[in-house]
PDB file of C-alpha atoms in Angstrom:
ATOM      1  CA  SER A   1       0.000   0.000   0.000  1.00  0.00           C
ATOM      2  CA  GLN A   2       1.058   3.586  -0.530  1.00  0.00           C
ATOM      3  CA  LYS A   3       2.450   5.034   2.671  1.00  0.00           C
ATOM      4  CA  ILE A   4       3.758   8.368   3.810  1.00  0.00           C
ATOM      5  CA  GLU A   5       5.879   8.344   6.941  1.00  0.00           C
ATOM      6  CA  GLN A   6       7.120  11.038   9.235  1.00  0.00           C
ATOM      7  CA  ASN A   7       9.226  10.754  12.342  1.00  0.00           C
ATOM      8  CA  SER A   8       6.622  10.388  15.045  1.00  0.00           C
ATOM      9  CA  GLU A   9       9.048  11.386  17.781  1.00  0.00           C
ATOM     10  CA  ALA A  10       9.017  15.005  18.861  1.00  0.00           C
ATOM     11  CA  LEU A  11      11.958  17.082  17.680  1.00  0.00           C
ATOM     12  CA  ASN A  12      13.581  19.550  20.093  1.00  0.00           C
ATOM     13  CA  ILE A  13      15.722  22.256  18.538  1.00  0.00           C
ATOM     14  CA  GLN A  14      17.503  25.176  20.162  1.00  0.00           C
ATOM     15  CA  GLU A  15      16.277  28.595  19.110  1.00  0.00           C
ATOM     16  CA  GLY A  16      18.316  30.016  16.237  1.00  0.00           C
ATOM     17  CA  LYS A  17      19.324  26.619  14.870  1.00  0.00           C
ATOM     18  CA  THR A  18      17.969  24.937  11.741  1.00  0.00           C
ATOM     19  CA  ALA A  19      15.190  22.395  12.230  1.00  0.00           C
ATOM     20  CA  THR A  20      14.994  19.574   9.667  1.00  0.00           C
ATOM     21  CA  LEU A  21      11.949  17.329   9.370  1.00  0.00           C
ATOM     22  CA  THR A  22      11.730  14.218   7.199  1.00  0.00           C
ATOM     23  CA  CYS A  23       8.917  12.799   5.101  1.00  0.00           C
ATOM     24  CA  ASN A  24       9.358   9.406   3.403  1.00  0.00           C
ATOM     25  CA  TYR A  25       6.945   7.767   0.990  1.00  0.00           C
ATOM     26  CA  THR A  26       6.764   4.216  -0.322  1.00  0.00           C
ATOM     27  CA  ASN A  27       5.185   2.233  -3.134  1.00  0.00           C
ATOM     28  CA  TYR A  28       4.324   5.277  -5.159  1.00  0.00           C
ATOM     29  CA  SER A  29       5.930   8.268  -6.865  1.00  0.00           C
ATOM     30  CA  PRO A  30       3.762  11.302  -6.179  1.00  0.00           C
ATOM     31  CA  ALA A  31       3.641  14.211  -8.576  1.00  0.00           C
ATOM     32  CA  TYR A  32       3.969  16.622  -5.668  1.00  0.00           C
ATOM     33  CA  LEU A  33       4.288  16.883  -1.916  1.00  0.00           C
ATOM     34  CA  GLN A  34       2.708  19.439   0.357  1.00  0.00           C
ATOM     35  CA  TRP A  35       3.747  20.589   3.813  1.00  0.00           C
ATOM     36  CA  TYR A  36       1.331  21.915   6.430  1.00  0.00           C
ATOM     37  CA  ARG A  37       1.619  23.332   9.921  1.00  0.00           C
ATOM     38  CA  GLN A  38      -0.900  22.431  12.625  1.00  0.00           C
ATOM     39  CA  ASP A  39      -1.225  24.167  15.977  1.00  0.00           C
ATOM     40  CA  PRO A  40      -3.125  22.588  18.904  1.00  0.00           C
ATOM     41  CA  GLY A  41      -6.879  22.889  18.464  1.00  0.00           C
ATOM     42  CA  ARG A  42      -6.565  24.281  14.949  1.00  0.00           C
ATOM     43  CA  GLY A  43      -6.788  22.906  11.437  1.00  0.00           C
ATOM     44  CA  PRO A  44      -3.662  22.444   9.320  1.00  0.00           C
ATOM     45  CA  VAL A  45      -2.367  25.459   7.435  1.00  0.00           C
ATOM     46  CA  PHE A  46      -0.682  25.064   4.043  1.00  0.00           C
ATOM     47  CA  LEU A  47       2.966  26.090   3.878  1.00  0.00           C
ATOM     48  CA  LEU A  48       4.663  24.850   0.705  1.00  0.00           C
ATOM     49  CA  LEU A  49       4.143  22.603  -2.300  1.00  0.00           C
ATOM     50  CA  ILE A  50       6.993  21.026  -4.234  1.00  0.00           C
ATOM     51  CA  ARG A  51       6.618  19.204  -7.532  1.00  0.00           C
ATOM     52  CA  GLU A  52       8.543  16.107  -8.582  1.00  0.00           C
ATOM     53  CA  ASN A  53      10.569  18.064 -11.136  1.00  0.00           C
ATOM     54  CA  GLU A  54      11.638  20.612  -8.505  1.00  0.00           C
ATOM     55  CA  LYS A  55      14.629  19.870  -6.320  1.00  0.00           C
ATOM     56  CA  GLU A  56      14.090  22.691  -3.868  1.00  0.00           C
ATOM     57  CA  LYS A  57      11.499  25.311  -2.913  1.00  0.00           C
ATOM     58  CA  ARG A  58      11.964  28.251  -0.563  1.00  0.00           C
ATOM     59  CA  LYS A  59       9.658  30.618   1.260  1.00  0.00           C
ATOM     60  CA  GLU A  60      11.198  33.055   3.725  1.00  0.00           C
ATOM     61  CA  ARG A  61      12.893  30.880   6.410  1.00  0.00           C
ATOM     62  CA  LEU A  62      11.379  27.680   5.022  1.00  0.00           C
ATOM     63  CA  LYS A  63      12.998  25.323   2.536  1.00  0.00           C
ATOM     64  CA  VAL A  64      11.660  22.069   1.141  1.00  0.00           C
ATOM     65  CA  THR A  65      13.582  19.514  -0.909  1.00  0.00           C
ATOM     66  CA  PHE A  66      12.241  16.578  -2.922  1.00  0.00           C
ATOM     67  CA  ASP A  67      14.490  13.607  -3.704  1.00  0.00           C
ATOM     68  CA  THR A  68      12.631  11.169  -5.953  1.00  0.00           C
ATOM     69  CA  THR A  69      15.511   8.689  -5.792  1.00  0.00           C
ATOM     70  CA  LEU A  70      15.438   8.483  -2.000  1.00  0.00           C
ATOM     71  CA  LYS A  71      11.631   8.911  -2.007  1.00  0.00           C
ATOM     72  CA  GLN A  72      12.043  11.601   0.575  1.00  0.00           C
ATOM     73  CA  SER A  73      11.227  15.232   1.242  1.00  0.00           C
ATOM     74  CA  LEU A  74      13.063  17.336   3.795  1.00  0.00           C
ATOM     75  CA  PHE A  75      11.543  20.417   5.419  1.00  0.00           C
ATOM     76  CA  HIS A  76      13.935  22.960   6.894  1.00  0.00           C
ATOM     77  CA  ILE A  77      13.270  25.949   9.129  1.00  0.00           C
ATOM     78  CA  THR A  78      16.303  28.192   9.428  1.00  0.00           C
ATOM     79  CA  ALA A  79      16.915  30.607  12.322  1.00  0.00           C
ATOM     80  CA  SER A  80      14.175  28.789  14.233  1.00  0.00           C
ATOM     81  CA  GLN A  81      12.020  30.667  16.744  1.00  0.00           C
ATOM     82  CA  PRO A  82       9.801  29.453  19.618  1.00  0.00           C
ATOM     83  CA  ALA A  83       6.807  30.547  17.505  1.00  0.00           C
ATOM     84  CA  ASP A  84       7.761  27.833  14.991  1.00  0.00           C
ATOM     85  CA  SER A  85       6.794  25.195  17.563  1.00  0.00           C
ATOM     86  CA  ALA A  86       3.934  23.171  16.071  1.00  0.00           C
ATOM     87  CA  THR A  87       3.185  19.865  14.358  1.00  0.00           C
ATOM     88  CA  TYR A  88       4.258  19.701  10.731  1.00  0.00           C
ATOM     89  CA  LEU A  89       2.462  17.406   8.297  1.00  0.00           C
ATOM     90  CA  CYS A  90       3.439  16.258   4.834  1.00  0.00           C
ATOM     91  CA  ALA A  91       0.901  15.104   2.288  1.00  0.00           C
ATOM     92  CA  HIS A  92       0.661  13.844  -1.255  1.00  0.00           C
ATOM     93  CA  MET A  93      -1.933  12.677  -3.702  1.00  0.00           C
ATOM     94  CA  ASN A  94      -1.834   8.954  -4.368  1.00  0.00           C
ATOM     95  CA  ARG A  95      -2.649   7.180  -7.613  1.00  0.00           C
ATOM     96  CA  ASP A  96      -6.335   7.023  -6.635  1.00  0.00           C
ATOM     97  CA  ASP A  97      -6.500  10.826  -6.443  1.00  0.00           C
ATOM     98  CA  LYS A  98      -6.741  10.612  -2.665  1.00  0.00           C
ATOM     99  CA  ILE A  99      -4.788  13.031  -0.504  1.00  0.00           C
ATOM    100  CA  ILE A 100      -2.748  11.117   2.060  1.00  0.00           C
ATOM    101  CA  PHE A 101      -1.251  12.810   5.119  1.00  0.00           C
ATOM    102  CA  GLY A 102       1.576  11.665   7.344  1.00  0.00           C
ATOM    103  CA  LYS A 103       1.002  11.567  11.100  1.00  0.00           C
ATOM    104  CA  GLY A 104       3.111  14.668  11.540  1.00  0.00           C
ATOM    105  CA  THR A 105       6.199  15.565  13.540  1.00  0.00           C
ATOM    106  CA  ARG A 106       5.933  17.726  16.665  1.00  0.00           C
ATOM    107  CA  LEU A 107       8.599  20.396  16.682  1.00  0.00           C
ATOM    108  CA  HIS A 108       9.623  22.210  19.865  1.00  0.00           C
ATOM    109  CA  ILE A 109      11.909  25.215  19.566  1.00  0.00           C
ATOM    110  CA  LEU A 110      13.594  25.759  22.902  1.00  0.00           C
ATOM    111  CA  PRO A 111      14.310  29.365  23.959  1.00  0.00           C
TER     112      PRO A 111
ATOM    113  CA  GLY B  12     -16.591  34.076   4.693  1.00  0.00           C
ATOM    114  CA  ALA B  13     -12.850  34.363   4.432  1.00  0.00           C
ATOM    115  CA  GLY B  14     -12.061  30.848   5.564  1.00  0.00           C
ATOM    116  CA  VAL B  15     -13.562  27.411   6.011  1.00  0.00           C
ATOM    117  CA  SER B  16     -16.084  27.424   8.834  1.00  0.00           C
ATOM    118  CA  GLN B  17     -17.124  24.339  10.797  1.00  0.00           C
ATOM    119  CA  SER B  18     -19.842  23.953  13.377  1.00  0.00           C
ATOM    120  CA  PRO B  19     -20.237  23.085  16.107  1.00  0.00           C
ATOM    121  CA  SER B  20     -16.664  23.490  17.323  1.00  0.00           C
ATOM    122  CA  ASN B  21     -17.337  20.968  20.102  1.00  0.00           C
ATOM    123  CA  LYS B  22     -19.982  18.289  20.421  1.00  0.00           C
ATOM    124  CA  VAL B  23     -20.538  15.953  23.343  1.00  0.00           C
ATOM    125  CA  THR B  24     -23.207  13.320  22.961  1.00  0.00           C
ATOM    126  CA  GLU B  25     -24.256   9.981  24.330  1.00  0.00           C
ATOM    127  CA  LYS B  26     -23.466   6.719  22.618  1.00  0.00           C
ATOM    128  CA  GLY B  27     -26.203   5.722  20.220  1.00  0.00           C
ATOM    129  CA  LYS B  28     -27.273   9.254  19.326  1.00  0.00           C
ATOM    130  CA  ASP B  29     -27.013  10.711  15.822  1.00  0.00           C
ATOM    131  CA  VAL B  30     -24.821  13.753  15.167  1.00  0.00           C
ATOM    132  CA  GLU B  31     -24.602  16.170  12.284  1.00  0.00           C
ATOM    133  CA  LEU B  32     -21.464  18.163  11.554  1.00  0.00           C
ATOM    134  CA  ARG B  33     -21.457  21.141   9.245  1.00  0.00           C
ATOM    135  CA  CYS B  34     -18.827  22.599   6.930  1.00  0.00           C
ATOM    136  CA  ASP B  35     -19.006  25.921   5.110  1.00  0.00           C
ATOM    137  CA  PRO B  36     -16.204  26.019   2.512  1.00  0.00           C
ATOM    138  CA  ILE B  37     -14.523  29.053   1.032  1.00  0.00           C
ATOM    139  CA  SER B  38     -16.828  30.677  -1.493  1.00  0.00           C
ATOM    140  CA  GLY B  39     -16.096  29.433  -5.010  1.00  0.00           C
ATOM    141  CA  HIS B  40     -14.184  26.346  -3.940  1.00  0.00           C
ATOM    142  CA  THR B  41     -15.539  23.397  -5.904  1.00  0.00           C
ATOM    143  CA  ALA B  42     -13.888  20.581  -3.963  1.00  0.00           C
ATOM    144  CA  LEU B  43     -14.625  19.783  -0.327  1.00  0.00           C
ATOM    145  CA  TYR B  44     -12.967  17.143   1.859  1.00  0.00           C
ATOM    146  CA  TRP B  45     -13.778  15.526   5.191  1.00  0.00           C
ATOM    147  CA  TYR B  46     -11.066  14.040   7.418  1.00  0.00           C
ATOM    148  CA  ARG B  47     -10.969  12.494  10.853  1.00  0.00           C
ATOM    149  CA  GLN B  48      -8.080  13.018  13.247  1.00  0.00           C
ATOM    150  CA  SER B  49      -7.782  10.925  16.370  1.00  0.00           C
ATOM    151  CA  LEU B  50      -5.384  11.755  19.202  1.00  0.00           C
ATOM    152  CA  GLY B  51      -1.813  11.306  18.038  1.00  0.00           C
ATOM    153  CA  GLN B  52      -2.918  10.090  14.638  1.00  0.00           C
ATOM    154  CA  GLY B  53      -2.683  11.561  11.193  1.00  0.00           C
ATOM    155  CA  LEU B  54      -5.556  12.799   9.128  1.00  0.00           C
ATOM    156  CA  GLU B  55      -7.752   9.963   7.953  1.00  0.00           C
ATOM    157  CA  PHE B  56      -9.488  10.718   4.653  1.00  0.00           C
ATOM    158  CA  LEU B  57     -13.239  10.131   4.795  1.00  0.00           C
ATOM    159  CA  ILE B  58     -14.853  11.536   1.642  1.00  0.00           C
ATOM    160  CA  TYR B  59     -14.502  14.282  -0.896  1.00  0.00           C
ATOM    161  CA  PHE B  60     -16.983  16.189  -3.037  1.00  0.00           C
ATOM    162  CA  GLN B  61     -16.483  17.714  -6.440  1.00  0.00           C
ATOM    163  CA  GLY B  62     -19.430  20.059  -6.681  1.00  0.00           C
ATOM    164  CA  ASN B  63     -22.338  18.123  -5.175  1.00  0.00           C
ATOM    165  CA  SER B  64     -21.012  14.716  -6.215  1.00  0.00           C
ATOM    166  CA  ALA B  65     -18.860  12.429  -4.116  1.00  0.00           C
ATOM    167  CA  PRO B  66     -16.566  10.499  -6.520  1.00  0.00           C
ATOM    168  CA  ASP B  67     -14.817   8.773  -3.626  1.00  0.00           C
ATOM    169  CA  LYS B  68     -16.675   7.487  -0.567  1.00  0.00           C
ATOM    170  CA  SER B  69     -14.179   4.743   0.159  1.00  0.00           C
ATOM    171  CA  GLY B  70     -12.865   6.352   3.329  1.00  0.00           C
ATOM    172  CA  LEU B  71     -16.165   6.309   5.209  1.00  0.00           C
ATOM    173  CA  PRO B  72     -15.541   3.908   8.135  1.00  0.00           C
ATOM    174  CA  SER B  73     -18.988   2.298   8.116  1.00  0.00           C
ATOM    175  CA  ASP B  74     -22.517   2.675   6.819  1.00  0.00           C
ATOM    176  CA  ARG B  75     -23.300   4.750   9.908  1.00  0.00           C
ATOM    177  CA  PHE B  76     -21.386   7.579   8.243  1.00  0.00           C
ATOM    178  CA  SER B  77     -22.881   9.613   5.413  1.00  0.00           C
ATOM    179  CA  ALA B  78     -22.286  13.012   3.900  1.00  0.00           C
ATOM    180  CA  GLU B  79     -23.980  15.318   1.503  1.00  0.00           C
ATOM    181  CA  ARG B  80     -23.313  18.626  -0.136  1.00  0.00           C
ATOM    182  CA  THR B  81     -25.942  20.923  -1.549  1.00  0.00           C
ATOM    183  CA  GLY B  82     -25.682  23.867  -3.886  1.00  0.00           C
ATOM    184  CA  GLY B  83     -21.986  23.201  -4.337  1.00  0.00           C
ATOM    185  CA  SER B  84     -21.416  24.833  -0.977  1.00  0.00           C
ATOM    186  CA  VAL B  85     -22.301  23.666   2.529  1.00  0.00           C
ATOM    187  CA  SER B  86     -21.679  20.037   3.444  1.00  0.00           C
ATOM    188  CA  THR B  87     -22.934  17.968   6.350  1.00  0.00           C
ATOM    189  CA  LEU B  88     -21.366  14.825   7.750  1.00  0.00           C
ATOM    190  CA  THR B  89     -23.837  12.652   9.628  1.00  0.00           C
ATOM    191  CA  ILE B  90     -22.913   9.877  12.024  1.00  0.00           C
ATOM    192  CA  GLN B  91     -25.783   7.646  13.074  1.00  0.00           C
ATOM    193  CA  ARG B  92     -25.884   5.553  16.247  1.00  0.00           C
ATOM    194  CA  THR B  93     -22.591   6.969  17.451  1.00  0.00           C
ATOM    195  CA  GLN B  94     -20.026   4.727  19.093  1.00  0.00           C
ATOM    196  CA  GLN B  95     -17.204   5.676  21.444  1.00  0.00           C
ATOM    197  CA  GLU B  96     -14.620   4.984  18.736  1.00  0.00           C
ATOM    198  CA  ASP B  97     -16.185   7.796  16.722  1.00  0.00           C
ATOM    199  CA  SER B  98     -14.682  10.286  19.184  1.00  0.00           C
ATOM    200  CA  ALA B  99     -12.194  12.391  17.220  1.00  0.00           C
ATOM    201  CA  VAL B 100     -11.730  15.763  15.581  1.00  0.00           C
ATOM    202  CA  TYR B 101     -13.524  15.980  12.257  1.00  0.00           C
ATOM    203  CA  LEU B 102     -11.842  18.370   9.858  1.00  0.00           C
ATOM    204  CA  CYS B 103     -13.155  19.856   6.655  1.00  0.00           C
ATOM    205  CA  ALA B 104     -11.071  21.375   3.867  1.00  0.00           C
ATOM    206  CA  SER B 105     -11.804  22.967   0.516  1.00  0.00           C
ATOM    207  CA  THR B 106      -9.854  23.673  -2.659  1.00  0.00           C
ATOM    208  CA  GLN B 107     -10.552  25.531  -5.873  1.00  0.00           C
ATOM    209  CA  GLY B 108      -9.967  22.443  -7.995  1.00  0.00           C
ATOM    210  CA  GLY B 109     -10.036  18.696  -7.374  1.00  0.00           C
ATOM    211  CA  PRO B 110      -7.193  16.542  -5.974  1.00  0.00           C
ATOM    212  CA  SER B 111      -5.328  16.567  -9.287  1.00  0.00           C
ATOM    213  CA  SER B 112      -5.145  20.336  -9.389  1.00  0.00           C
ATOM    214  CA  ASN B 113      -2.245  20.536  -6.897  1.00  0.00           C
ATOM    215  CA  GLN B 114      -4.134  23.213  -5.005  1.00  0.00           C
ATOM    216  CA  PRO B 115      -3.397  23.653  -1.301  1.00  0.00           C
ATOM    217  CA  GLN B 116      -6.166  22.563   1.035  1.00  0.00           C
ATOM    218  CA  HIS B 117      -7.782  25.204   3.235  1.00  0.00           C
ATOM    219  CA  PHE B 118      -8.904  23.683   6.517  1.00  0.00           C
ATOM    220  CA  GLY B 119     -11.435  24.664   9.105  1.00  0.00           C
ATOM    221  CA  ASP B 120     -10.602  24.274  12.777  1.00  0.00           C
ATOM    222  CA  GLY B 121     -12.670  21.139  13.074  1.00  0.00           C
ATOM    223  CA  THR B 122     -15.423  19.756  15.258  1.00  0.00           C
ATOM    224  CA  ARG B 123     -14.218  17.963  18.370  1.00  0.00           C
ATOM    225  CA  LEU B 124     -16.658  15.090  18.880  1.00  0.00           C
ATOM    226  CA  SER B 125     -16.801  13.264  22.172  1.00  0.00           C
ATOM    227  CA  ILE B 126     -19.018  10.220  22.608  1.00  0.00           C
ATOM    228  CA  LEU B 127     -19.801   9.368  26.222  1.00  0.00           C
TER     229      LEU B 127
END
């Protein structure tokens, strides 16, 4: 079955450092991957989309990479701030046109 | 409105009762999605609508779950004879195009459903 996996362990990063989150997918080659941020009690908020023919996408302090050989996307937050603390979700559309989300990685930026 | 609106934000009900959850998508968005999120779990796809039609109902957990969308706008998710395992946050999202359009999903803040 088509799976999308994120590190379920919480990630603690010191303020000012770069946080890197991983999203791996199996049994399918998606045309794109999306990254979302979710705060407690709120719905996910879209951050970035990267297509399979794009190696890297940037938006302010955010950077996403897409390695179709490794079947992996990395999400980076540079100069991290406590306000970046949240759960980050990756998602893609599978071959049945269904959007599949990972379980998310909780990120804690320590002041 | 400016964003996706869901109501109620919280619902507590007794096992065996029926519940109806409402989603008001962003105006003009043709596609609407329902997800379920249990504690510590990812988003579980339930159903999506393109206009008023639901091309994919495969995610509905059982025949106690149903959904409809009228006028290409508001959608309701109905759970009949609720069970305790139905307790979760039910999230709705909308997009301008369907899943193949690569459009980002705009989510509401969900309905937190608790079955006693």
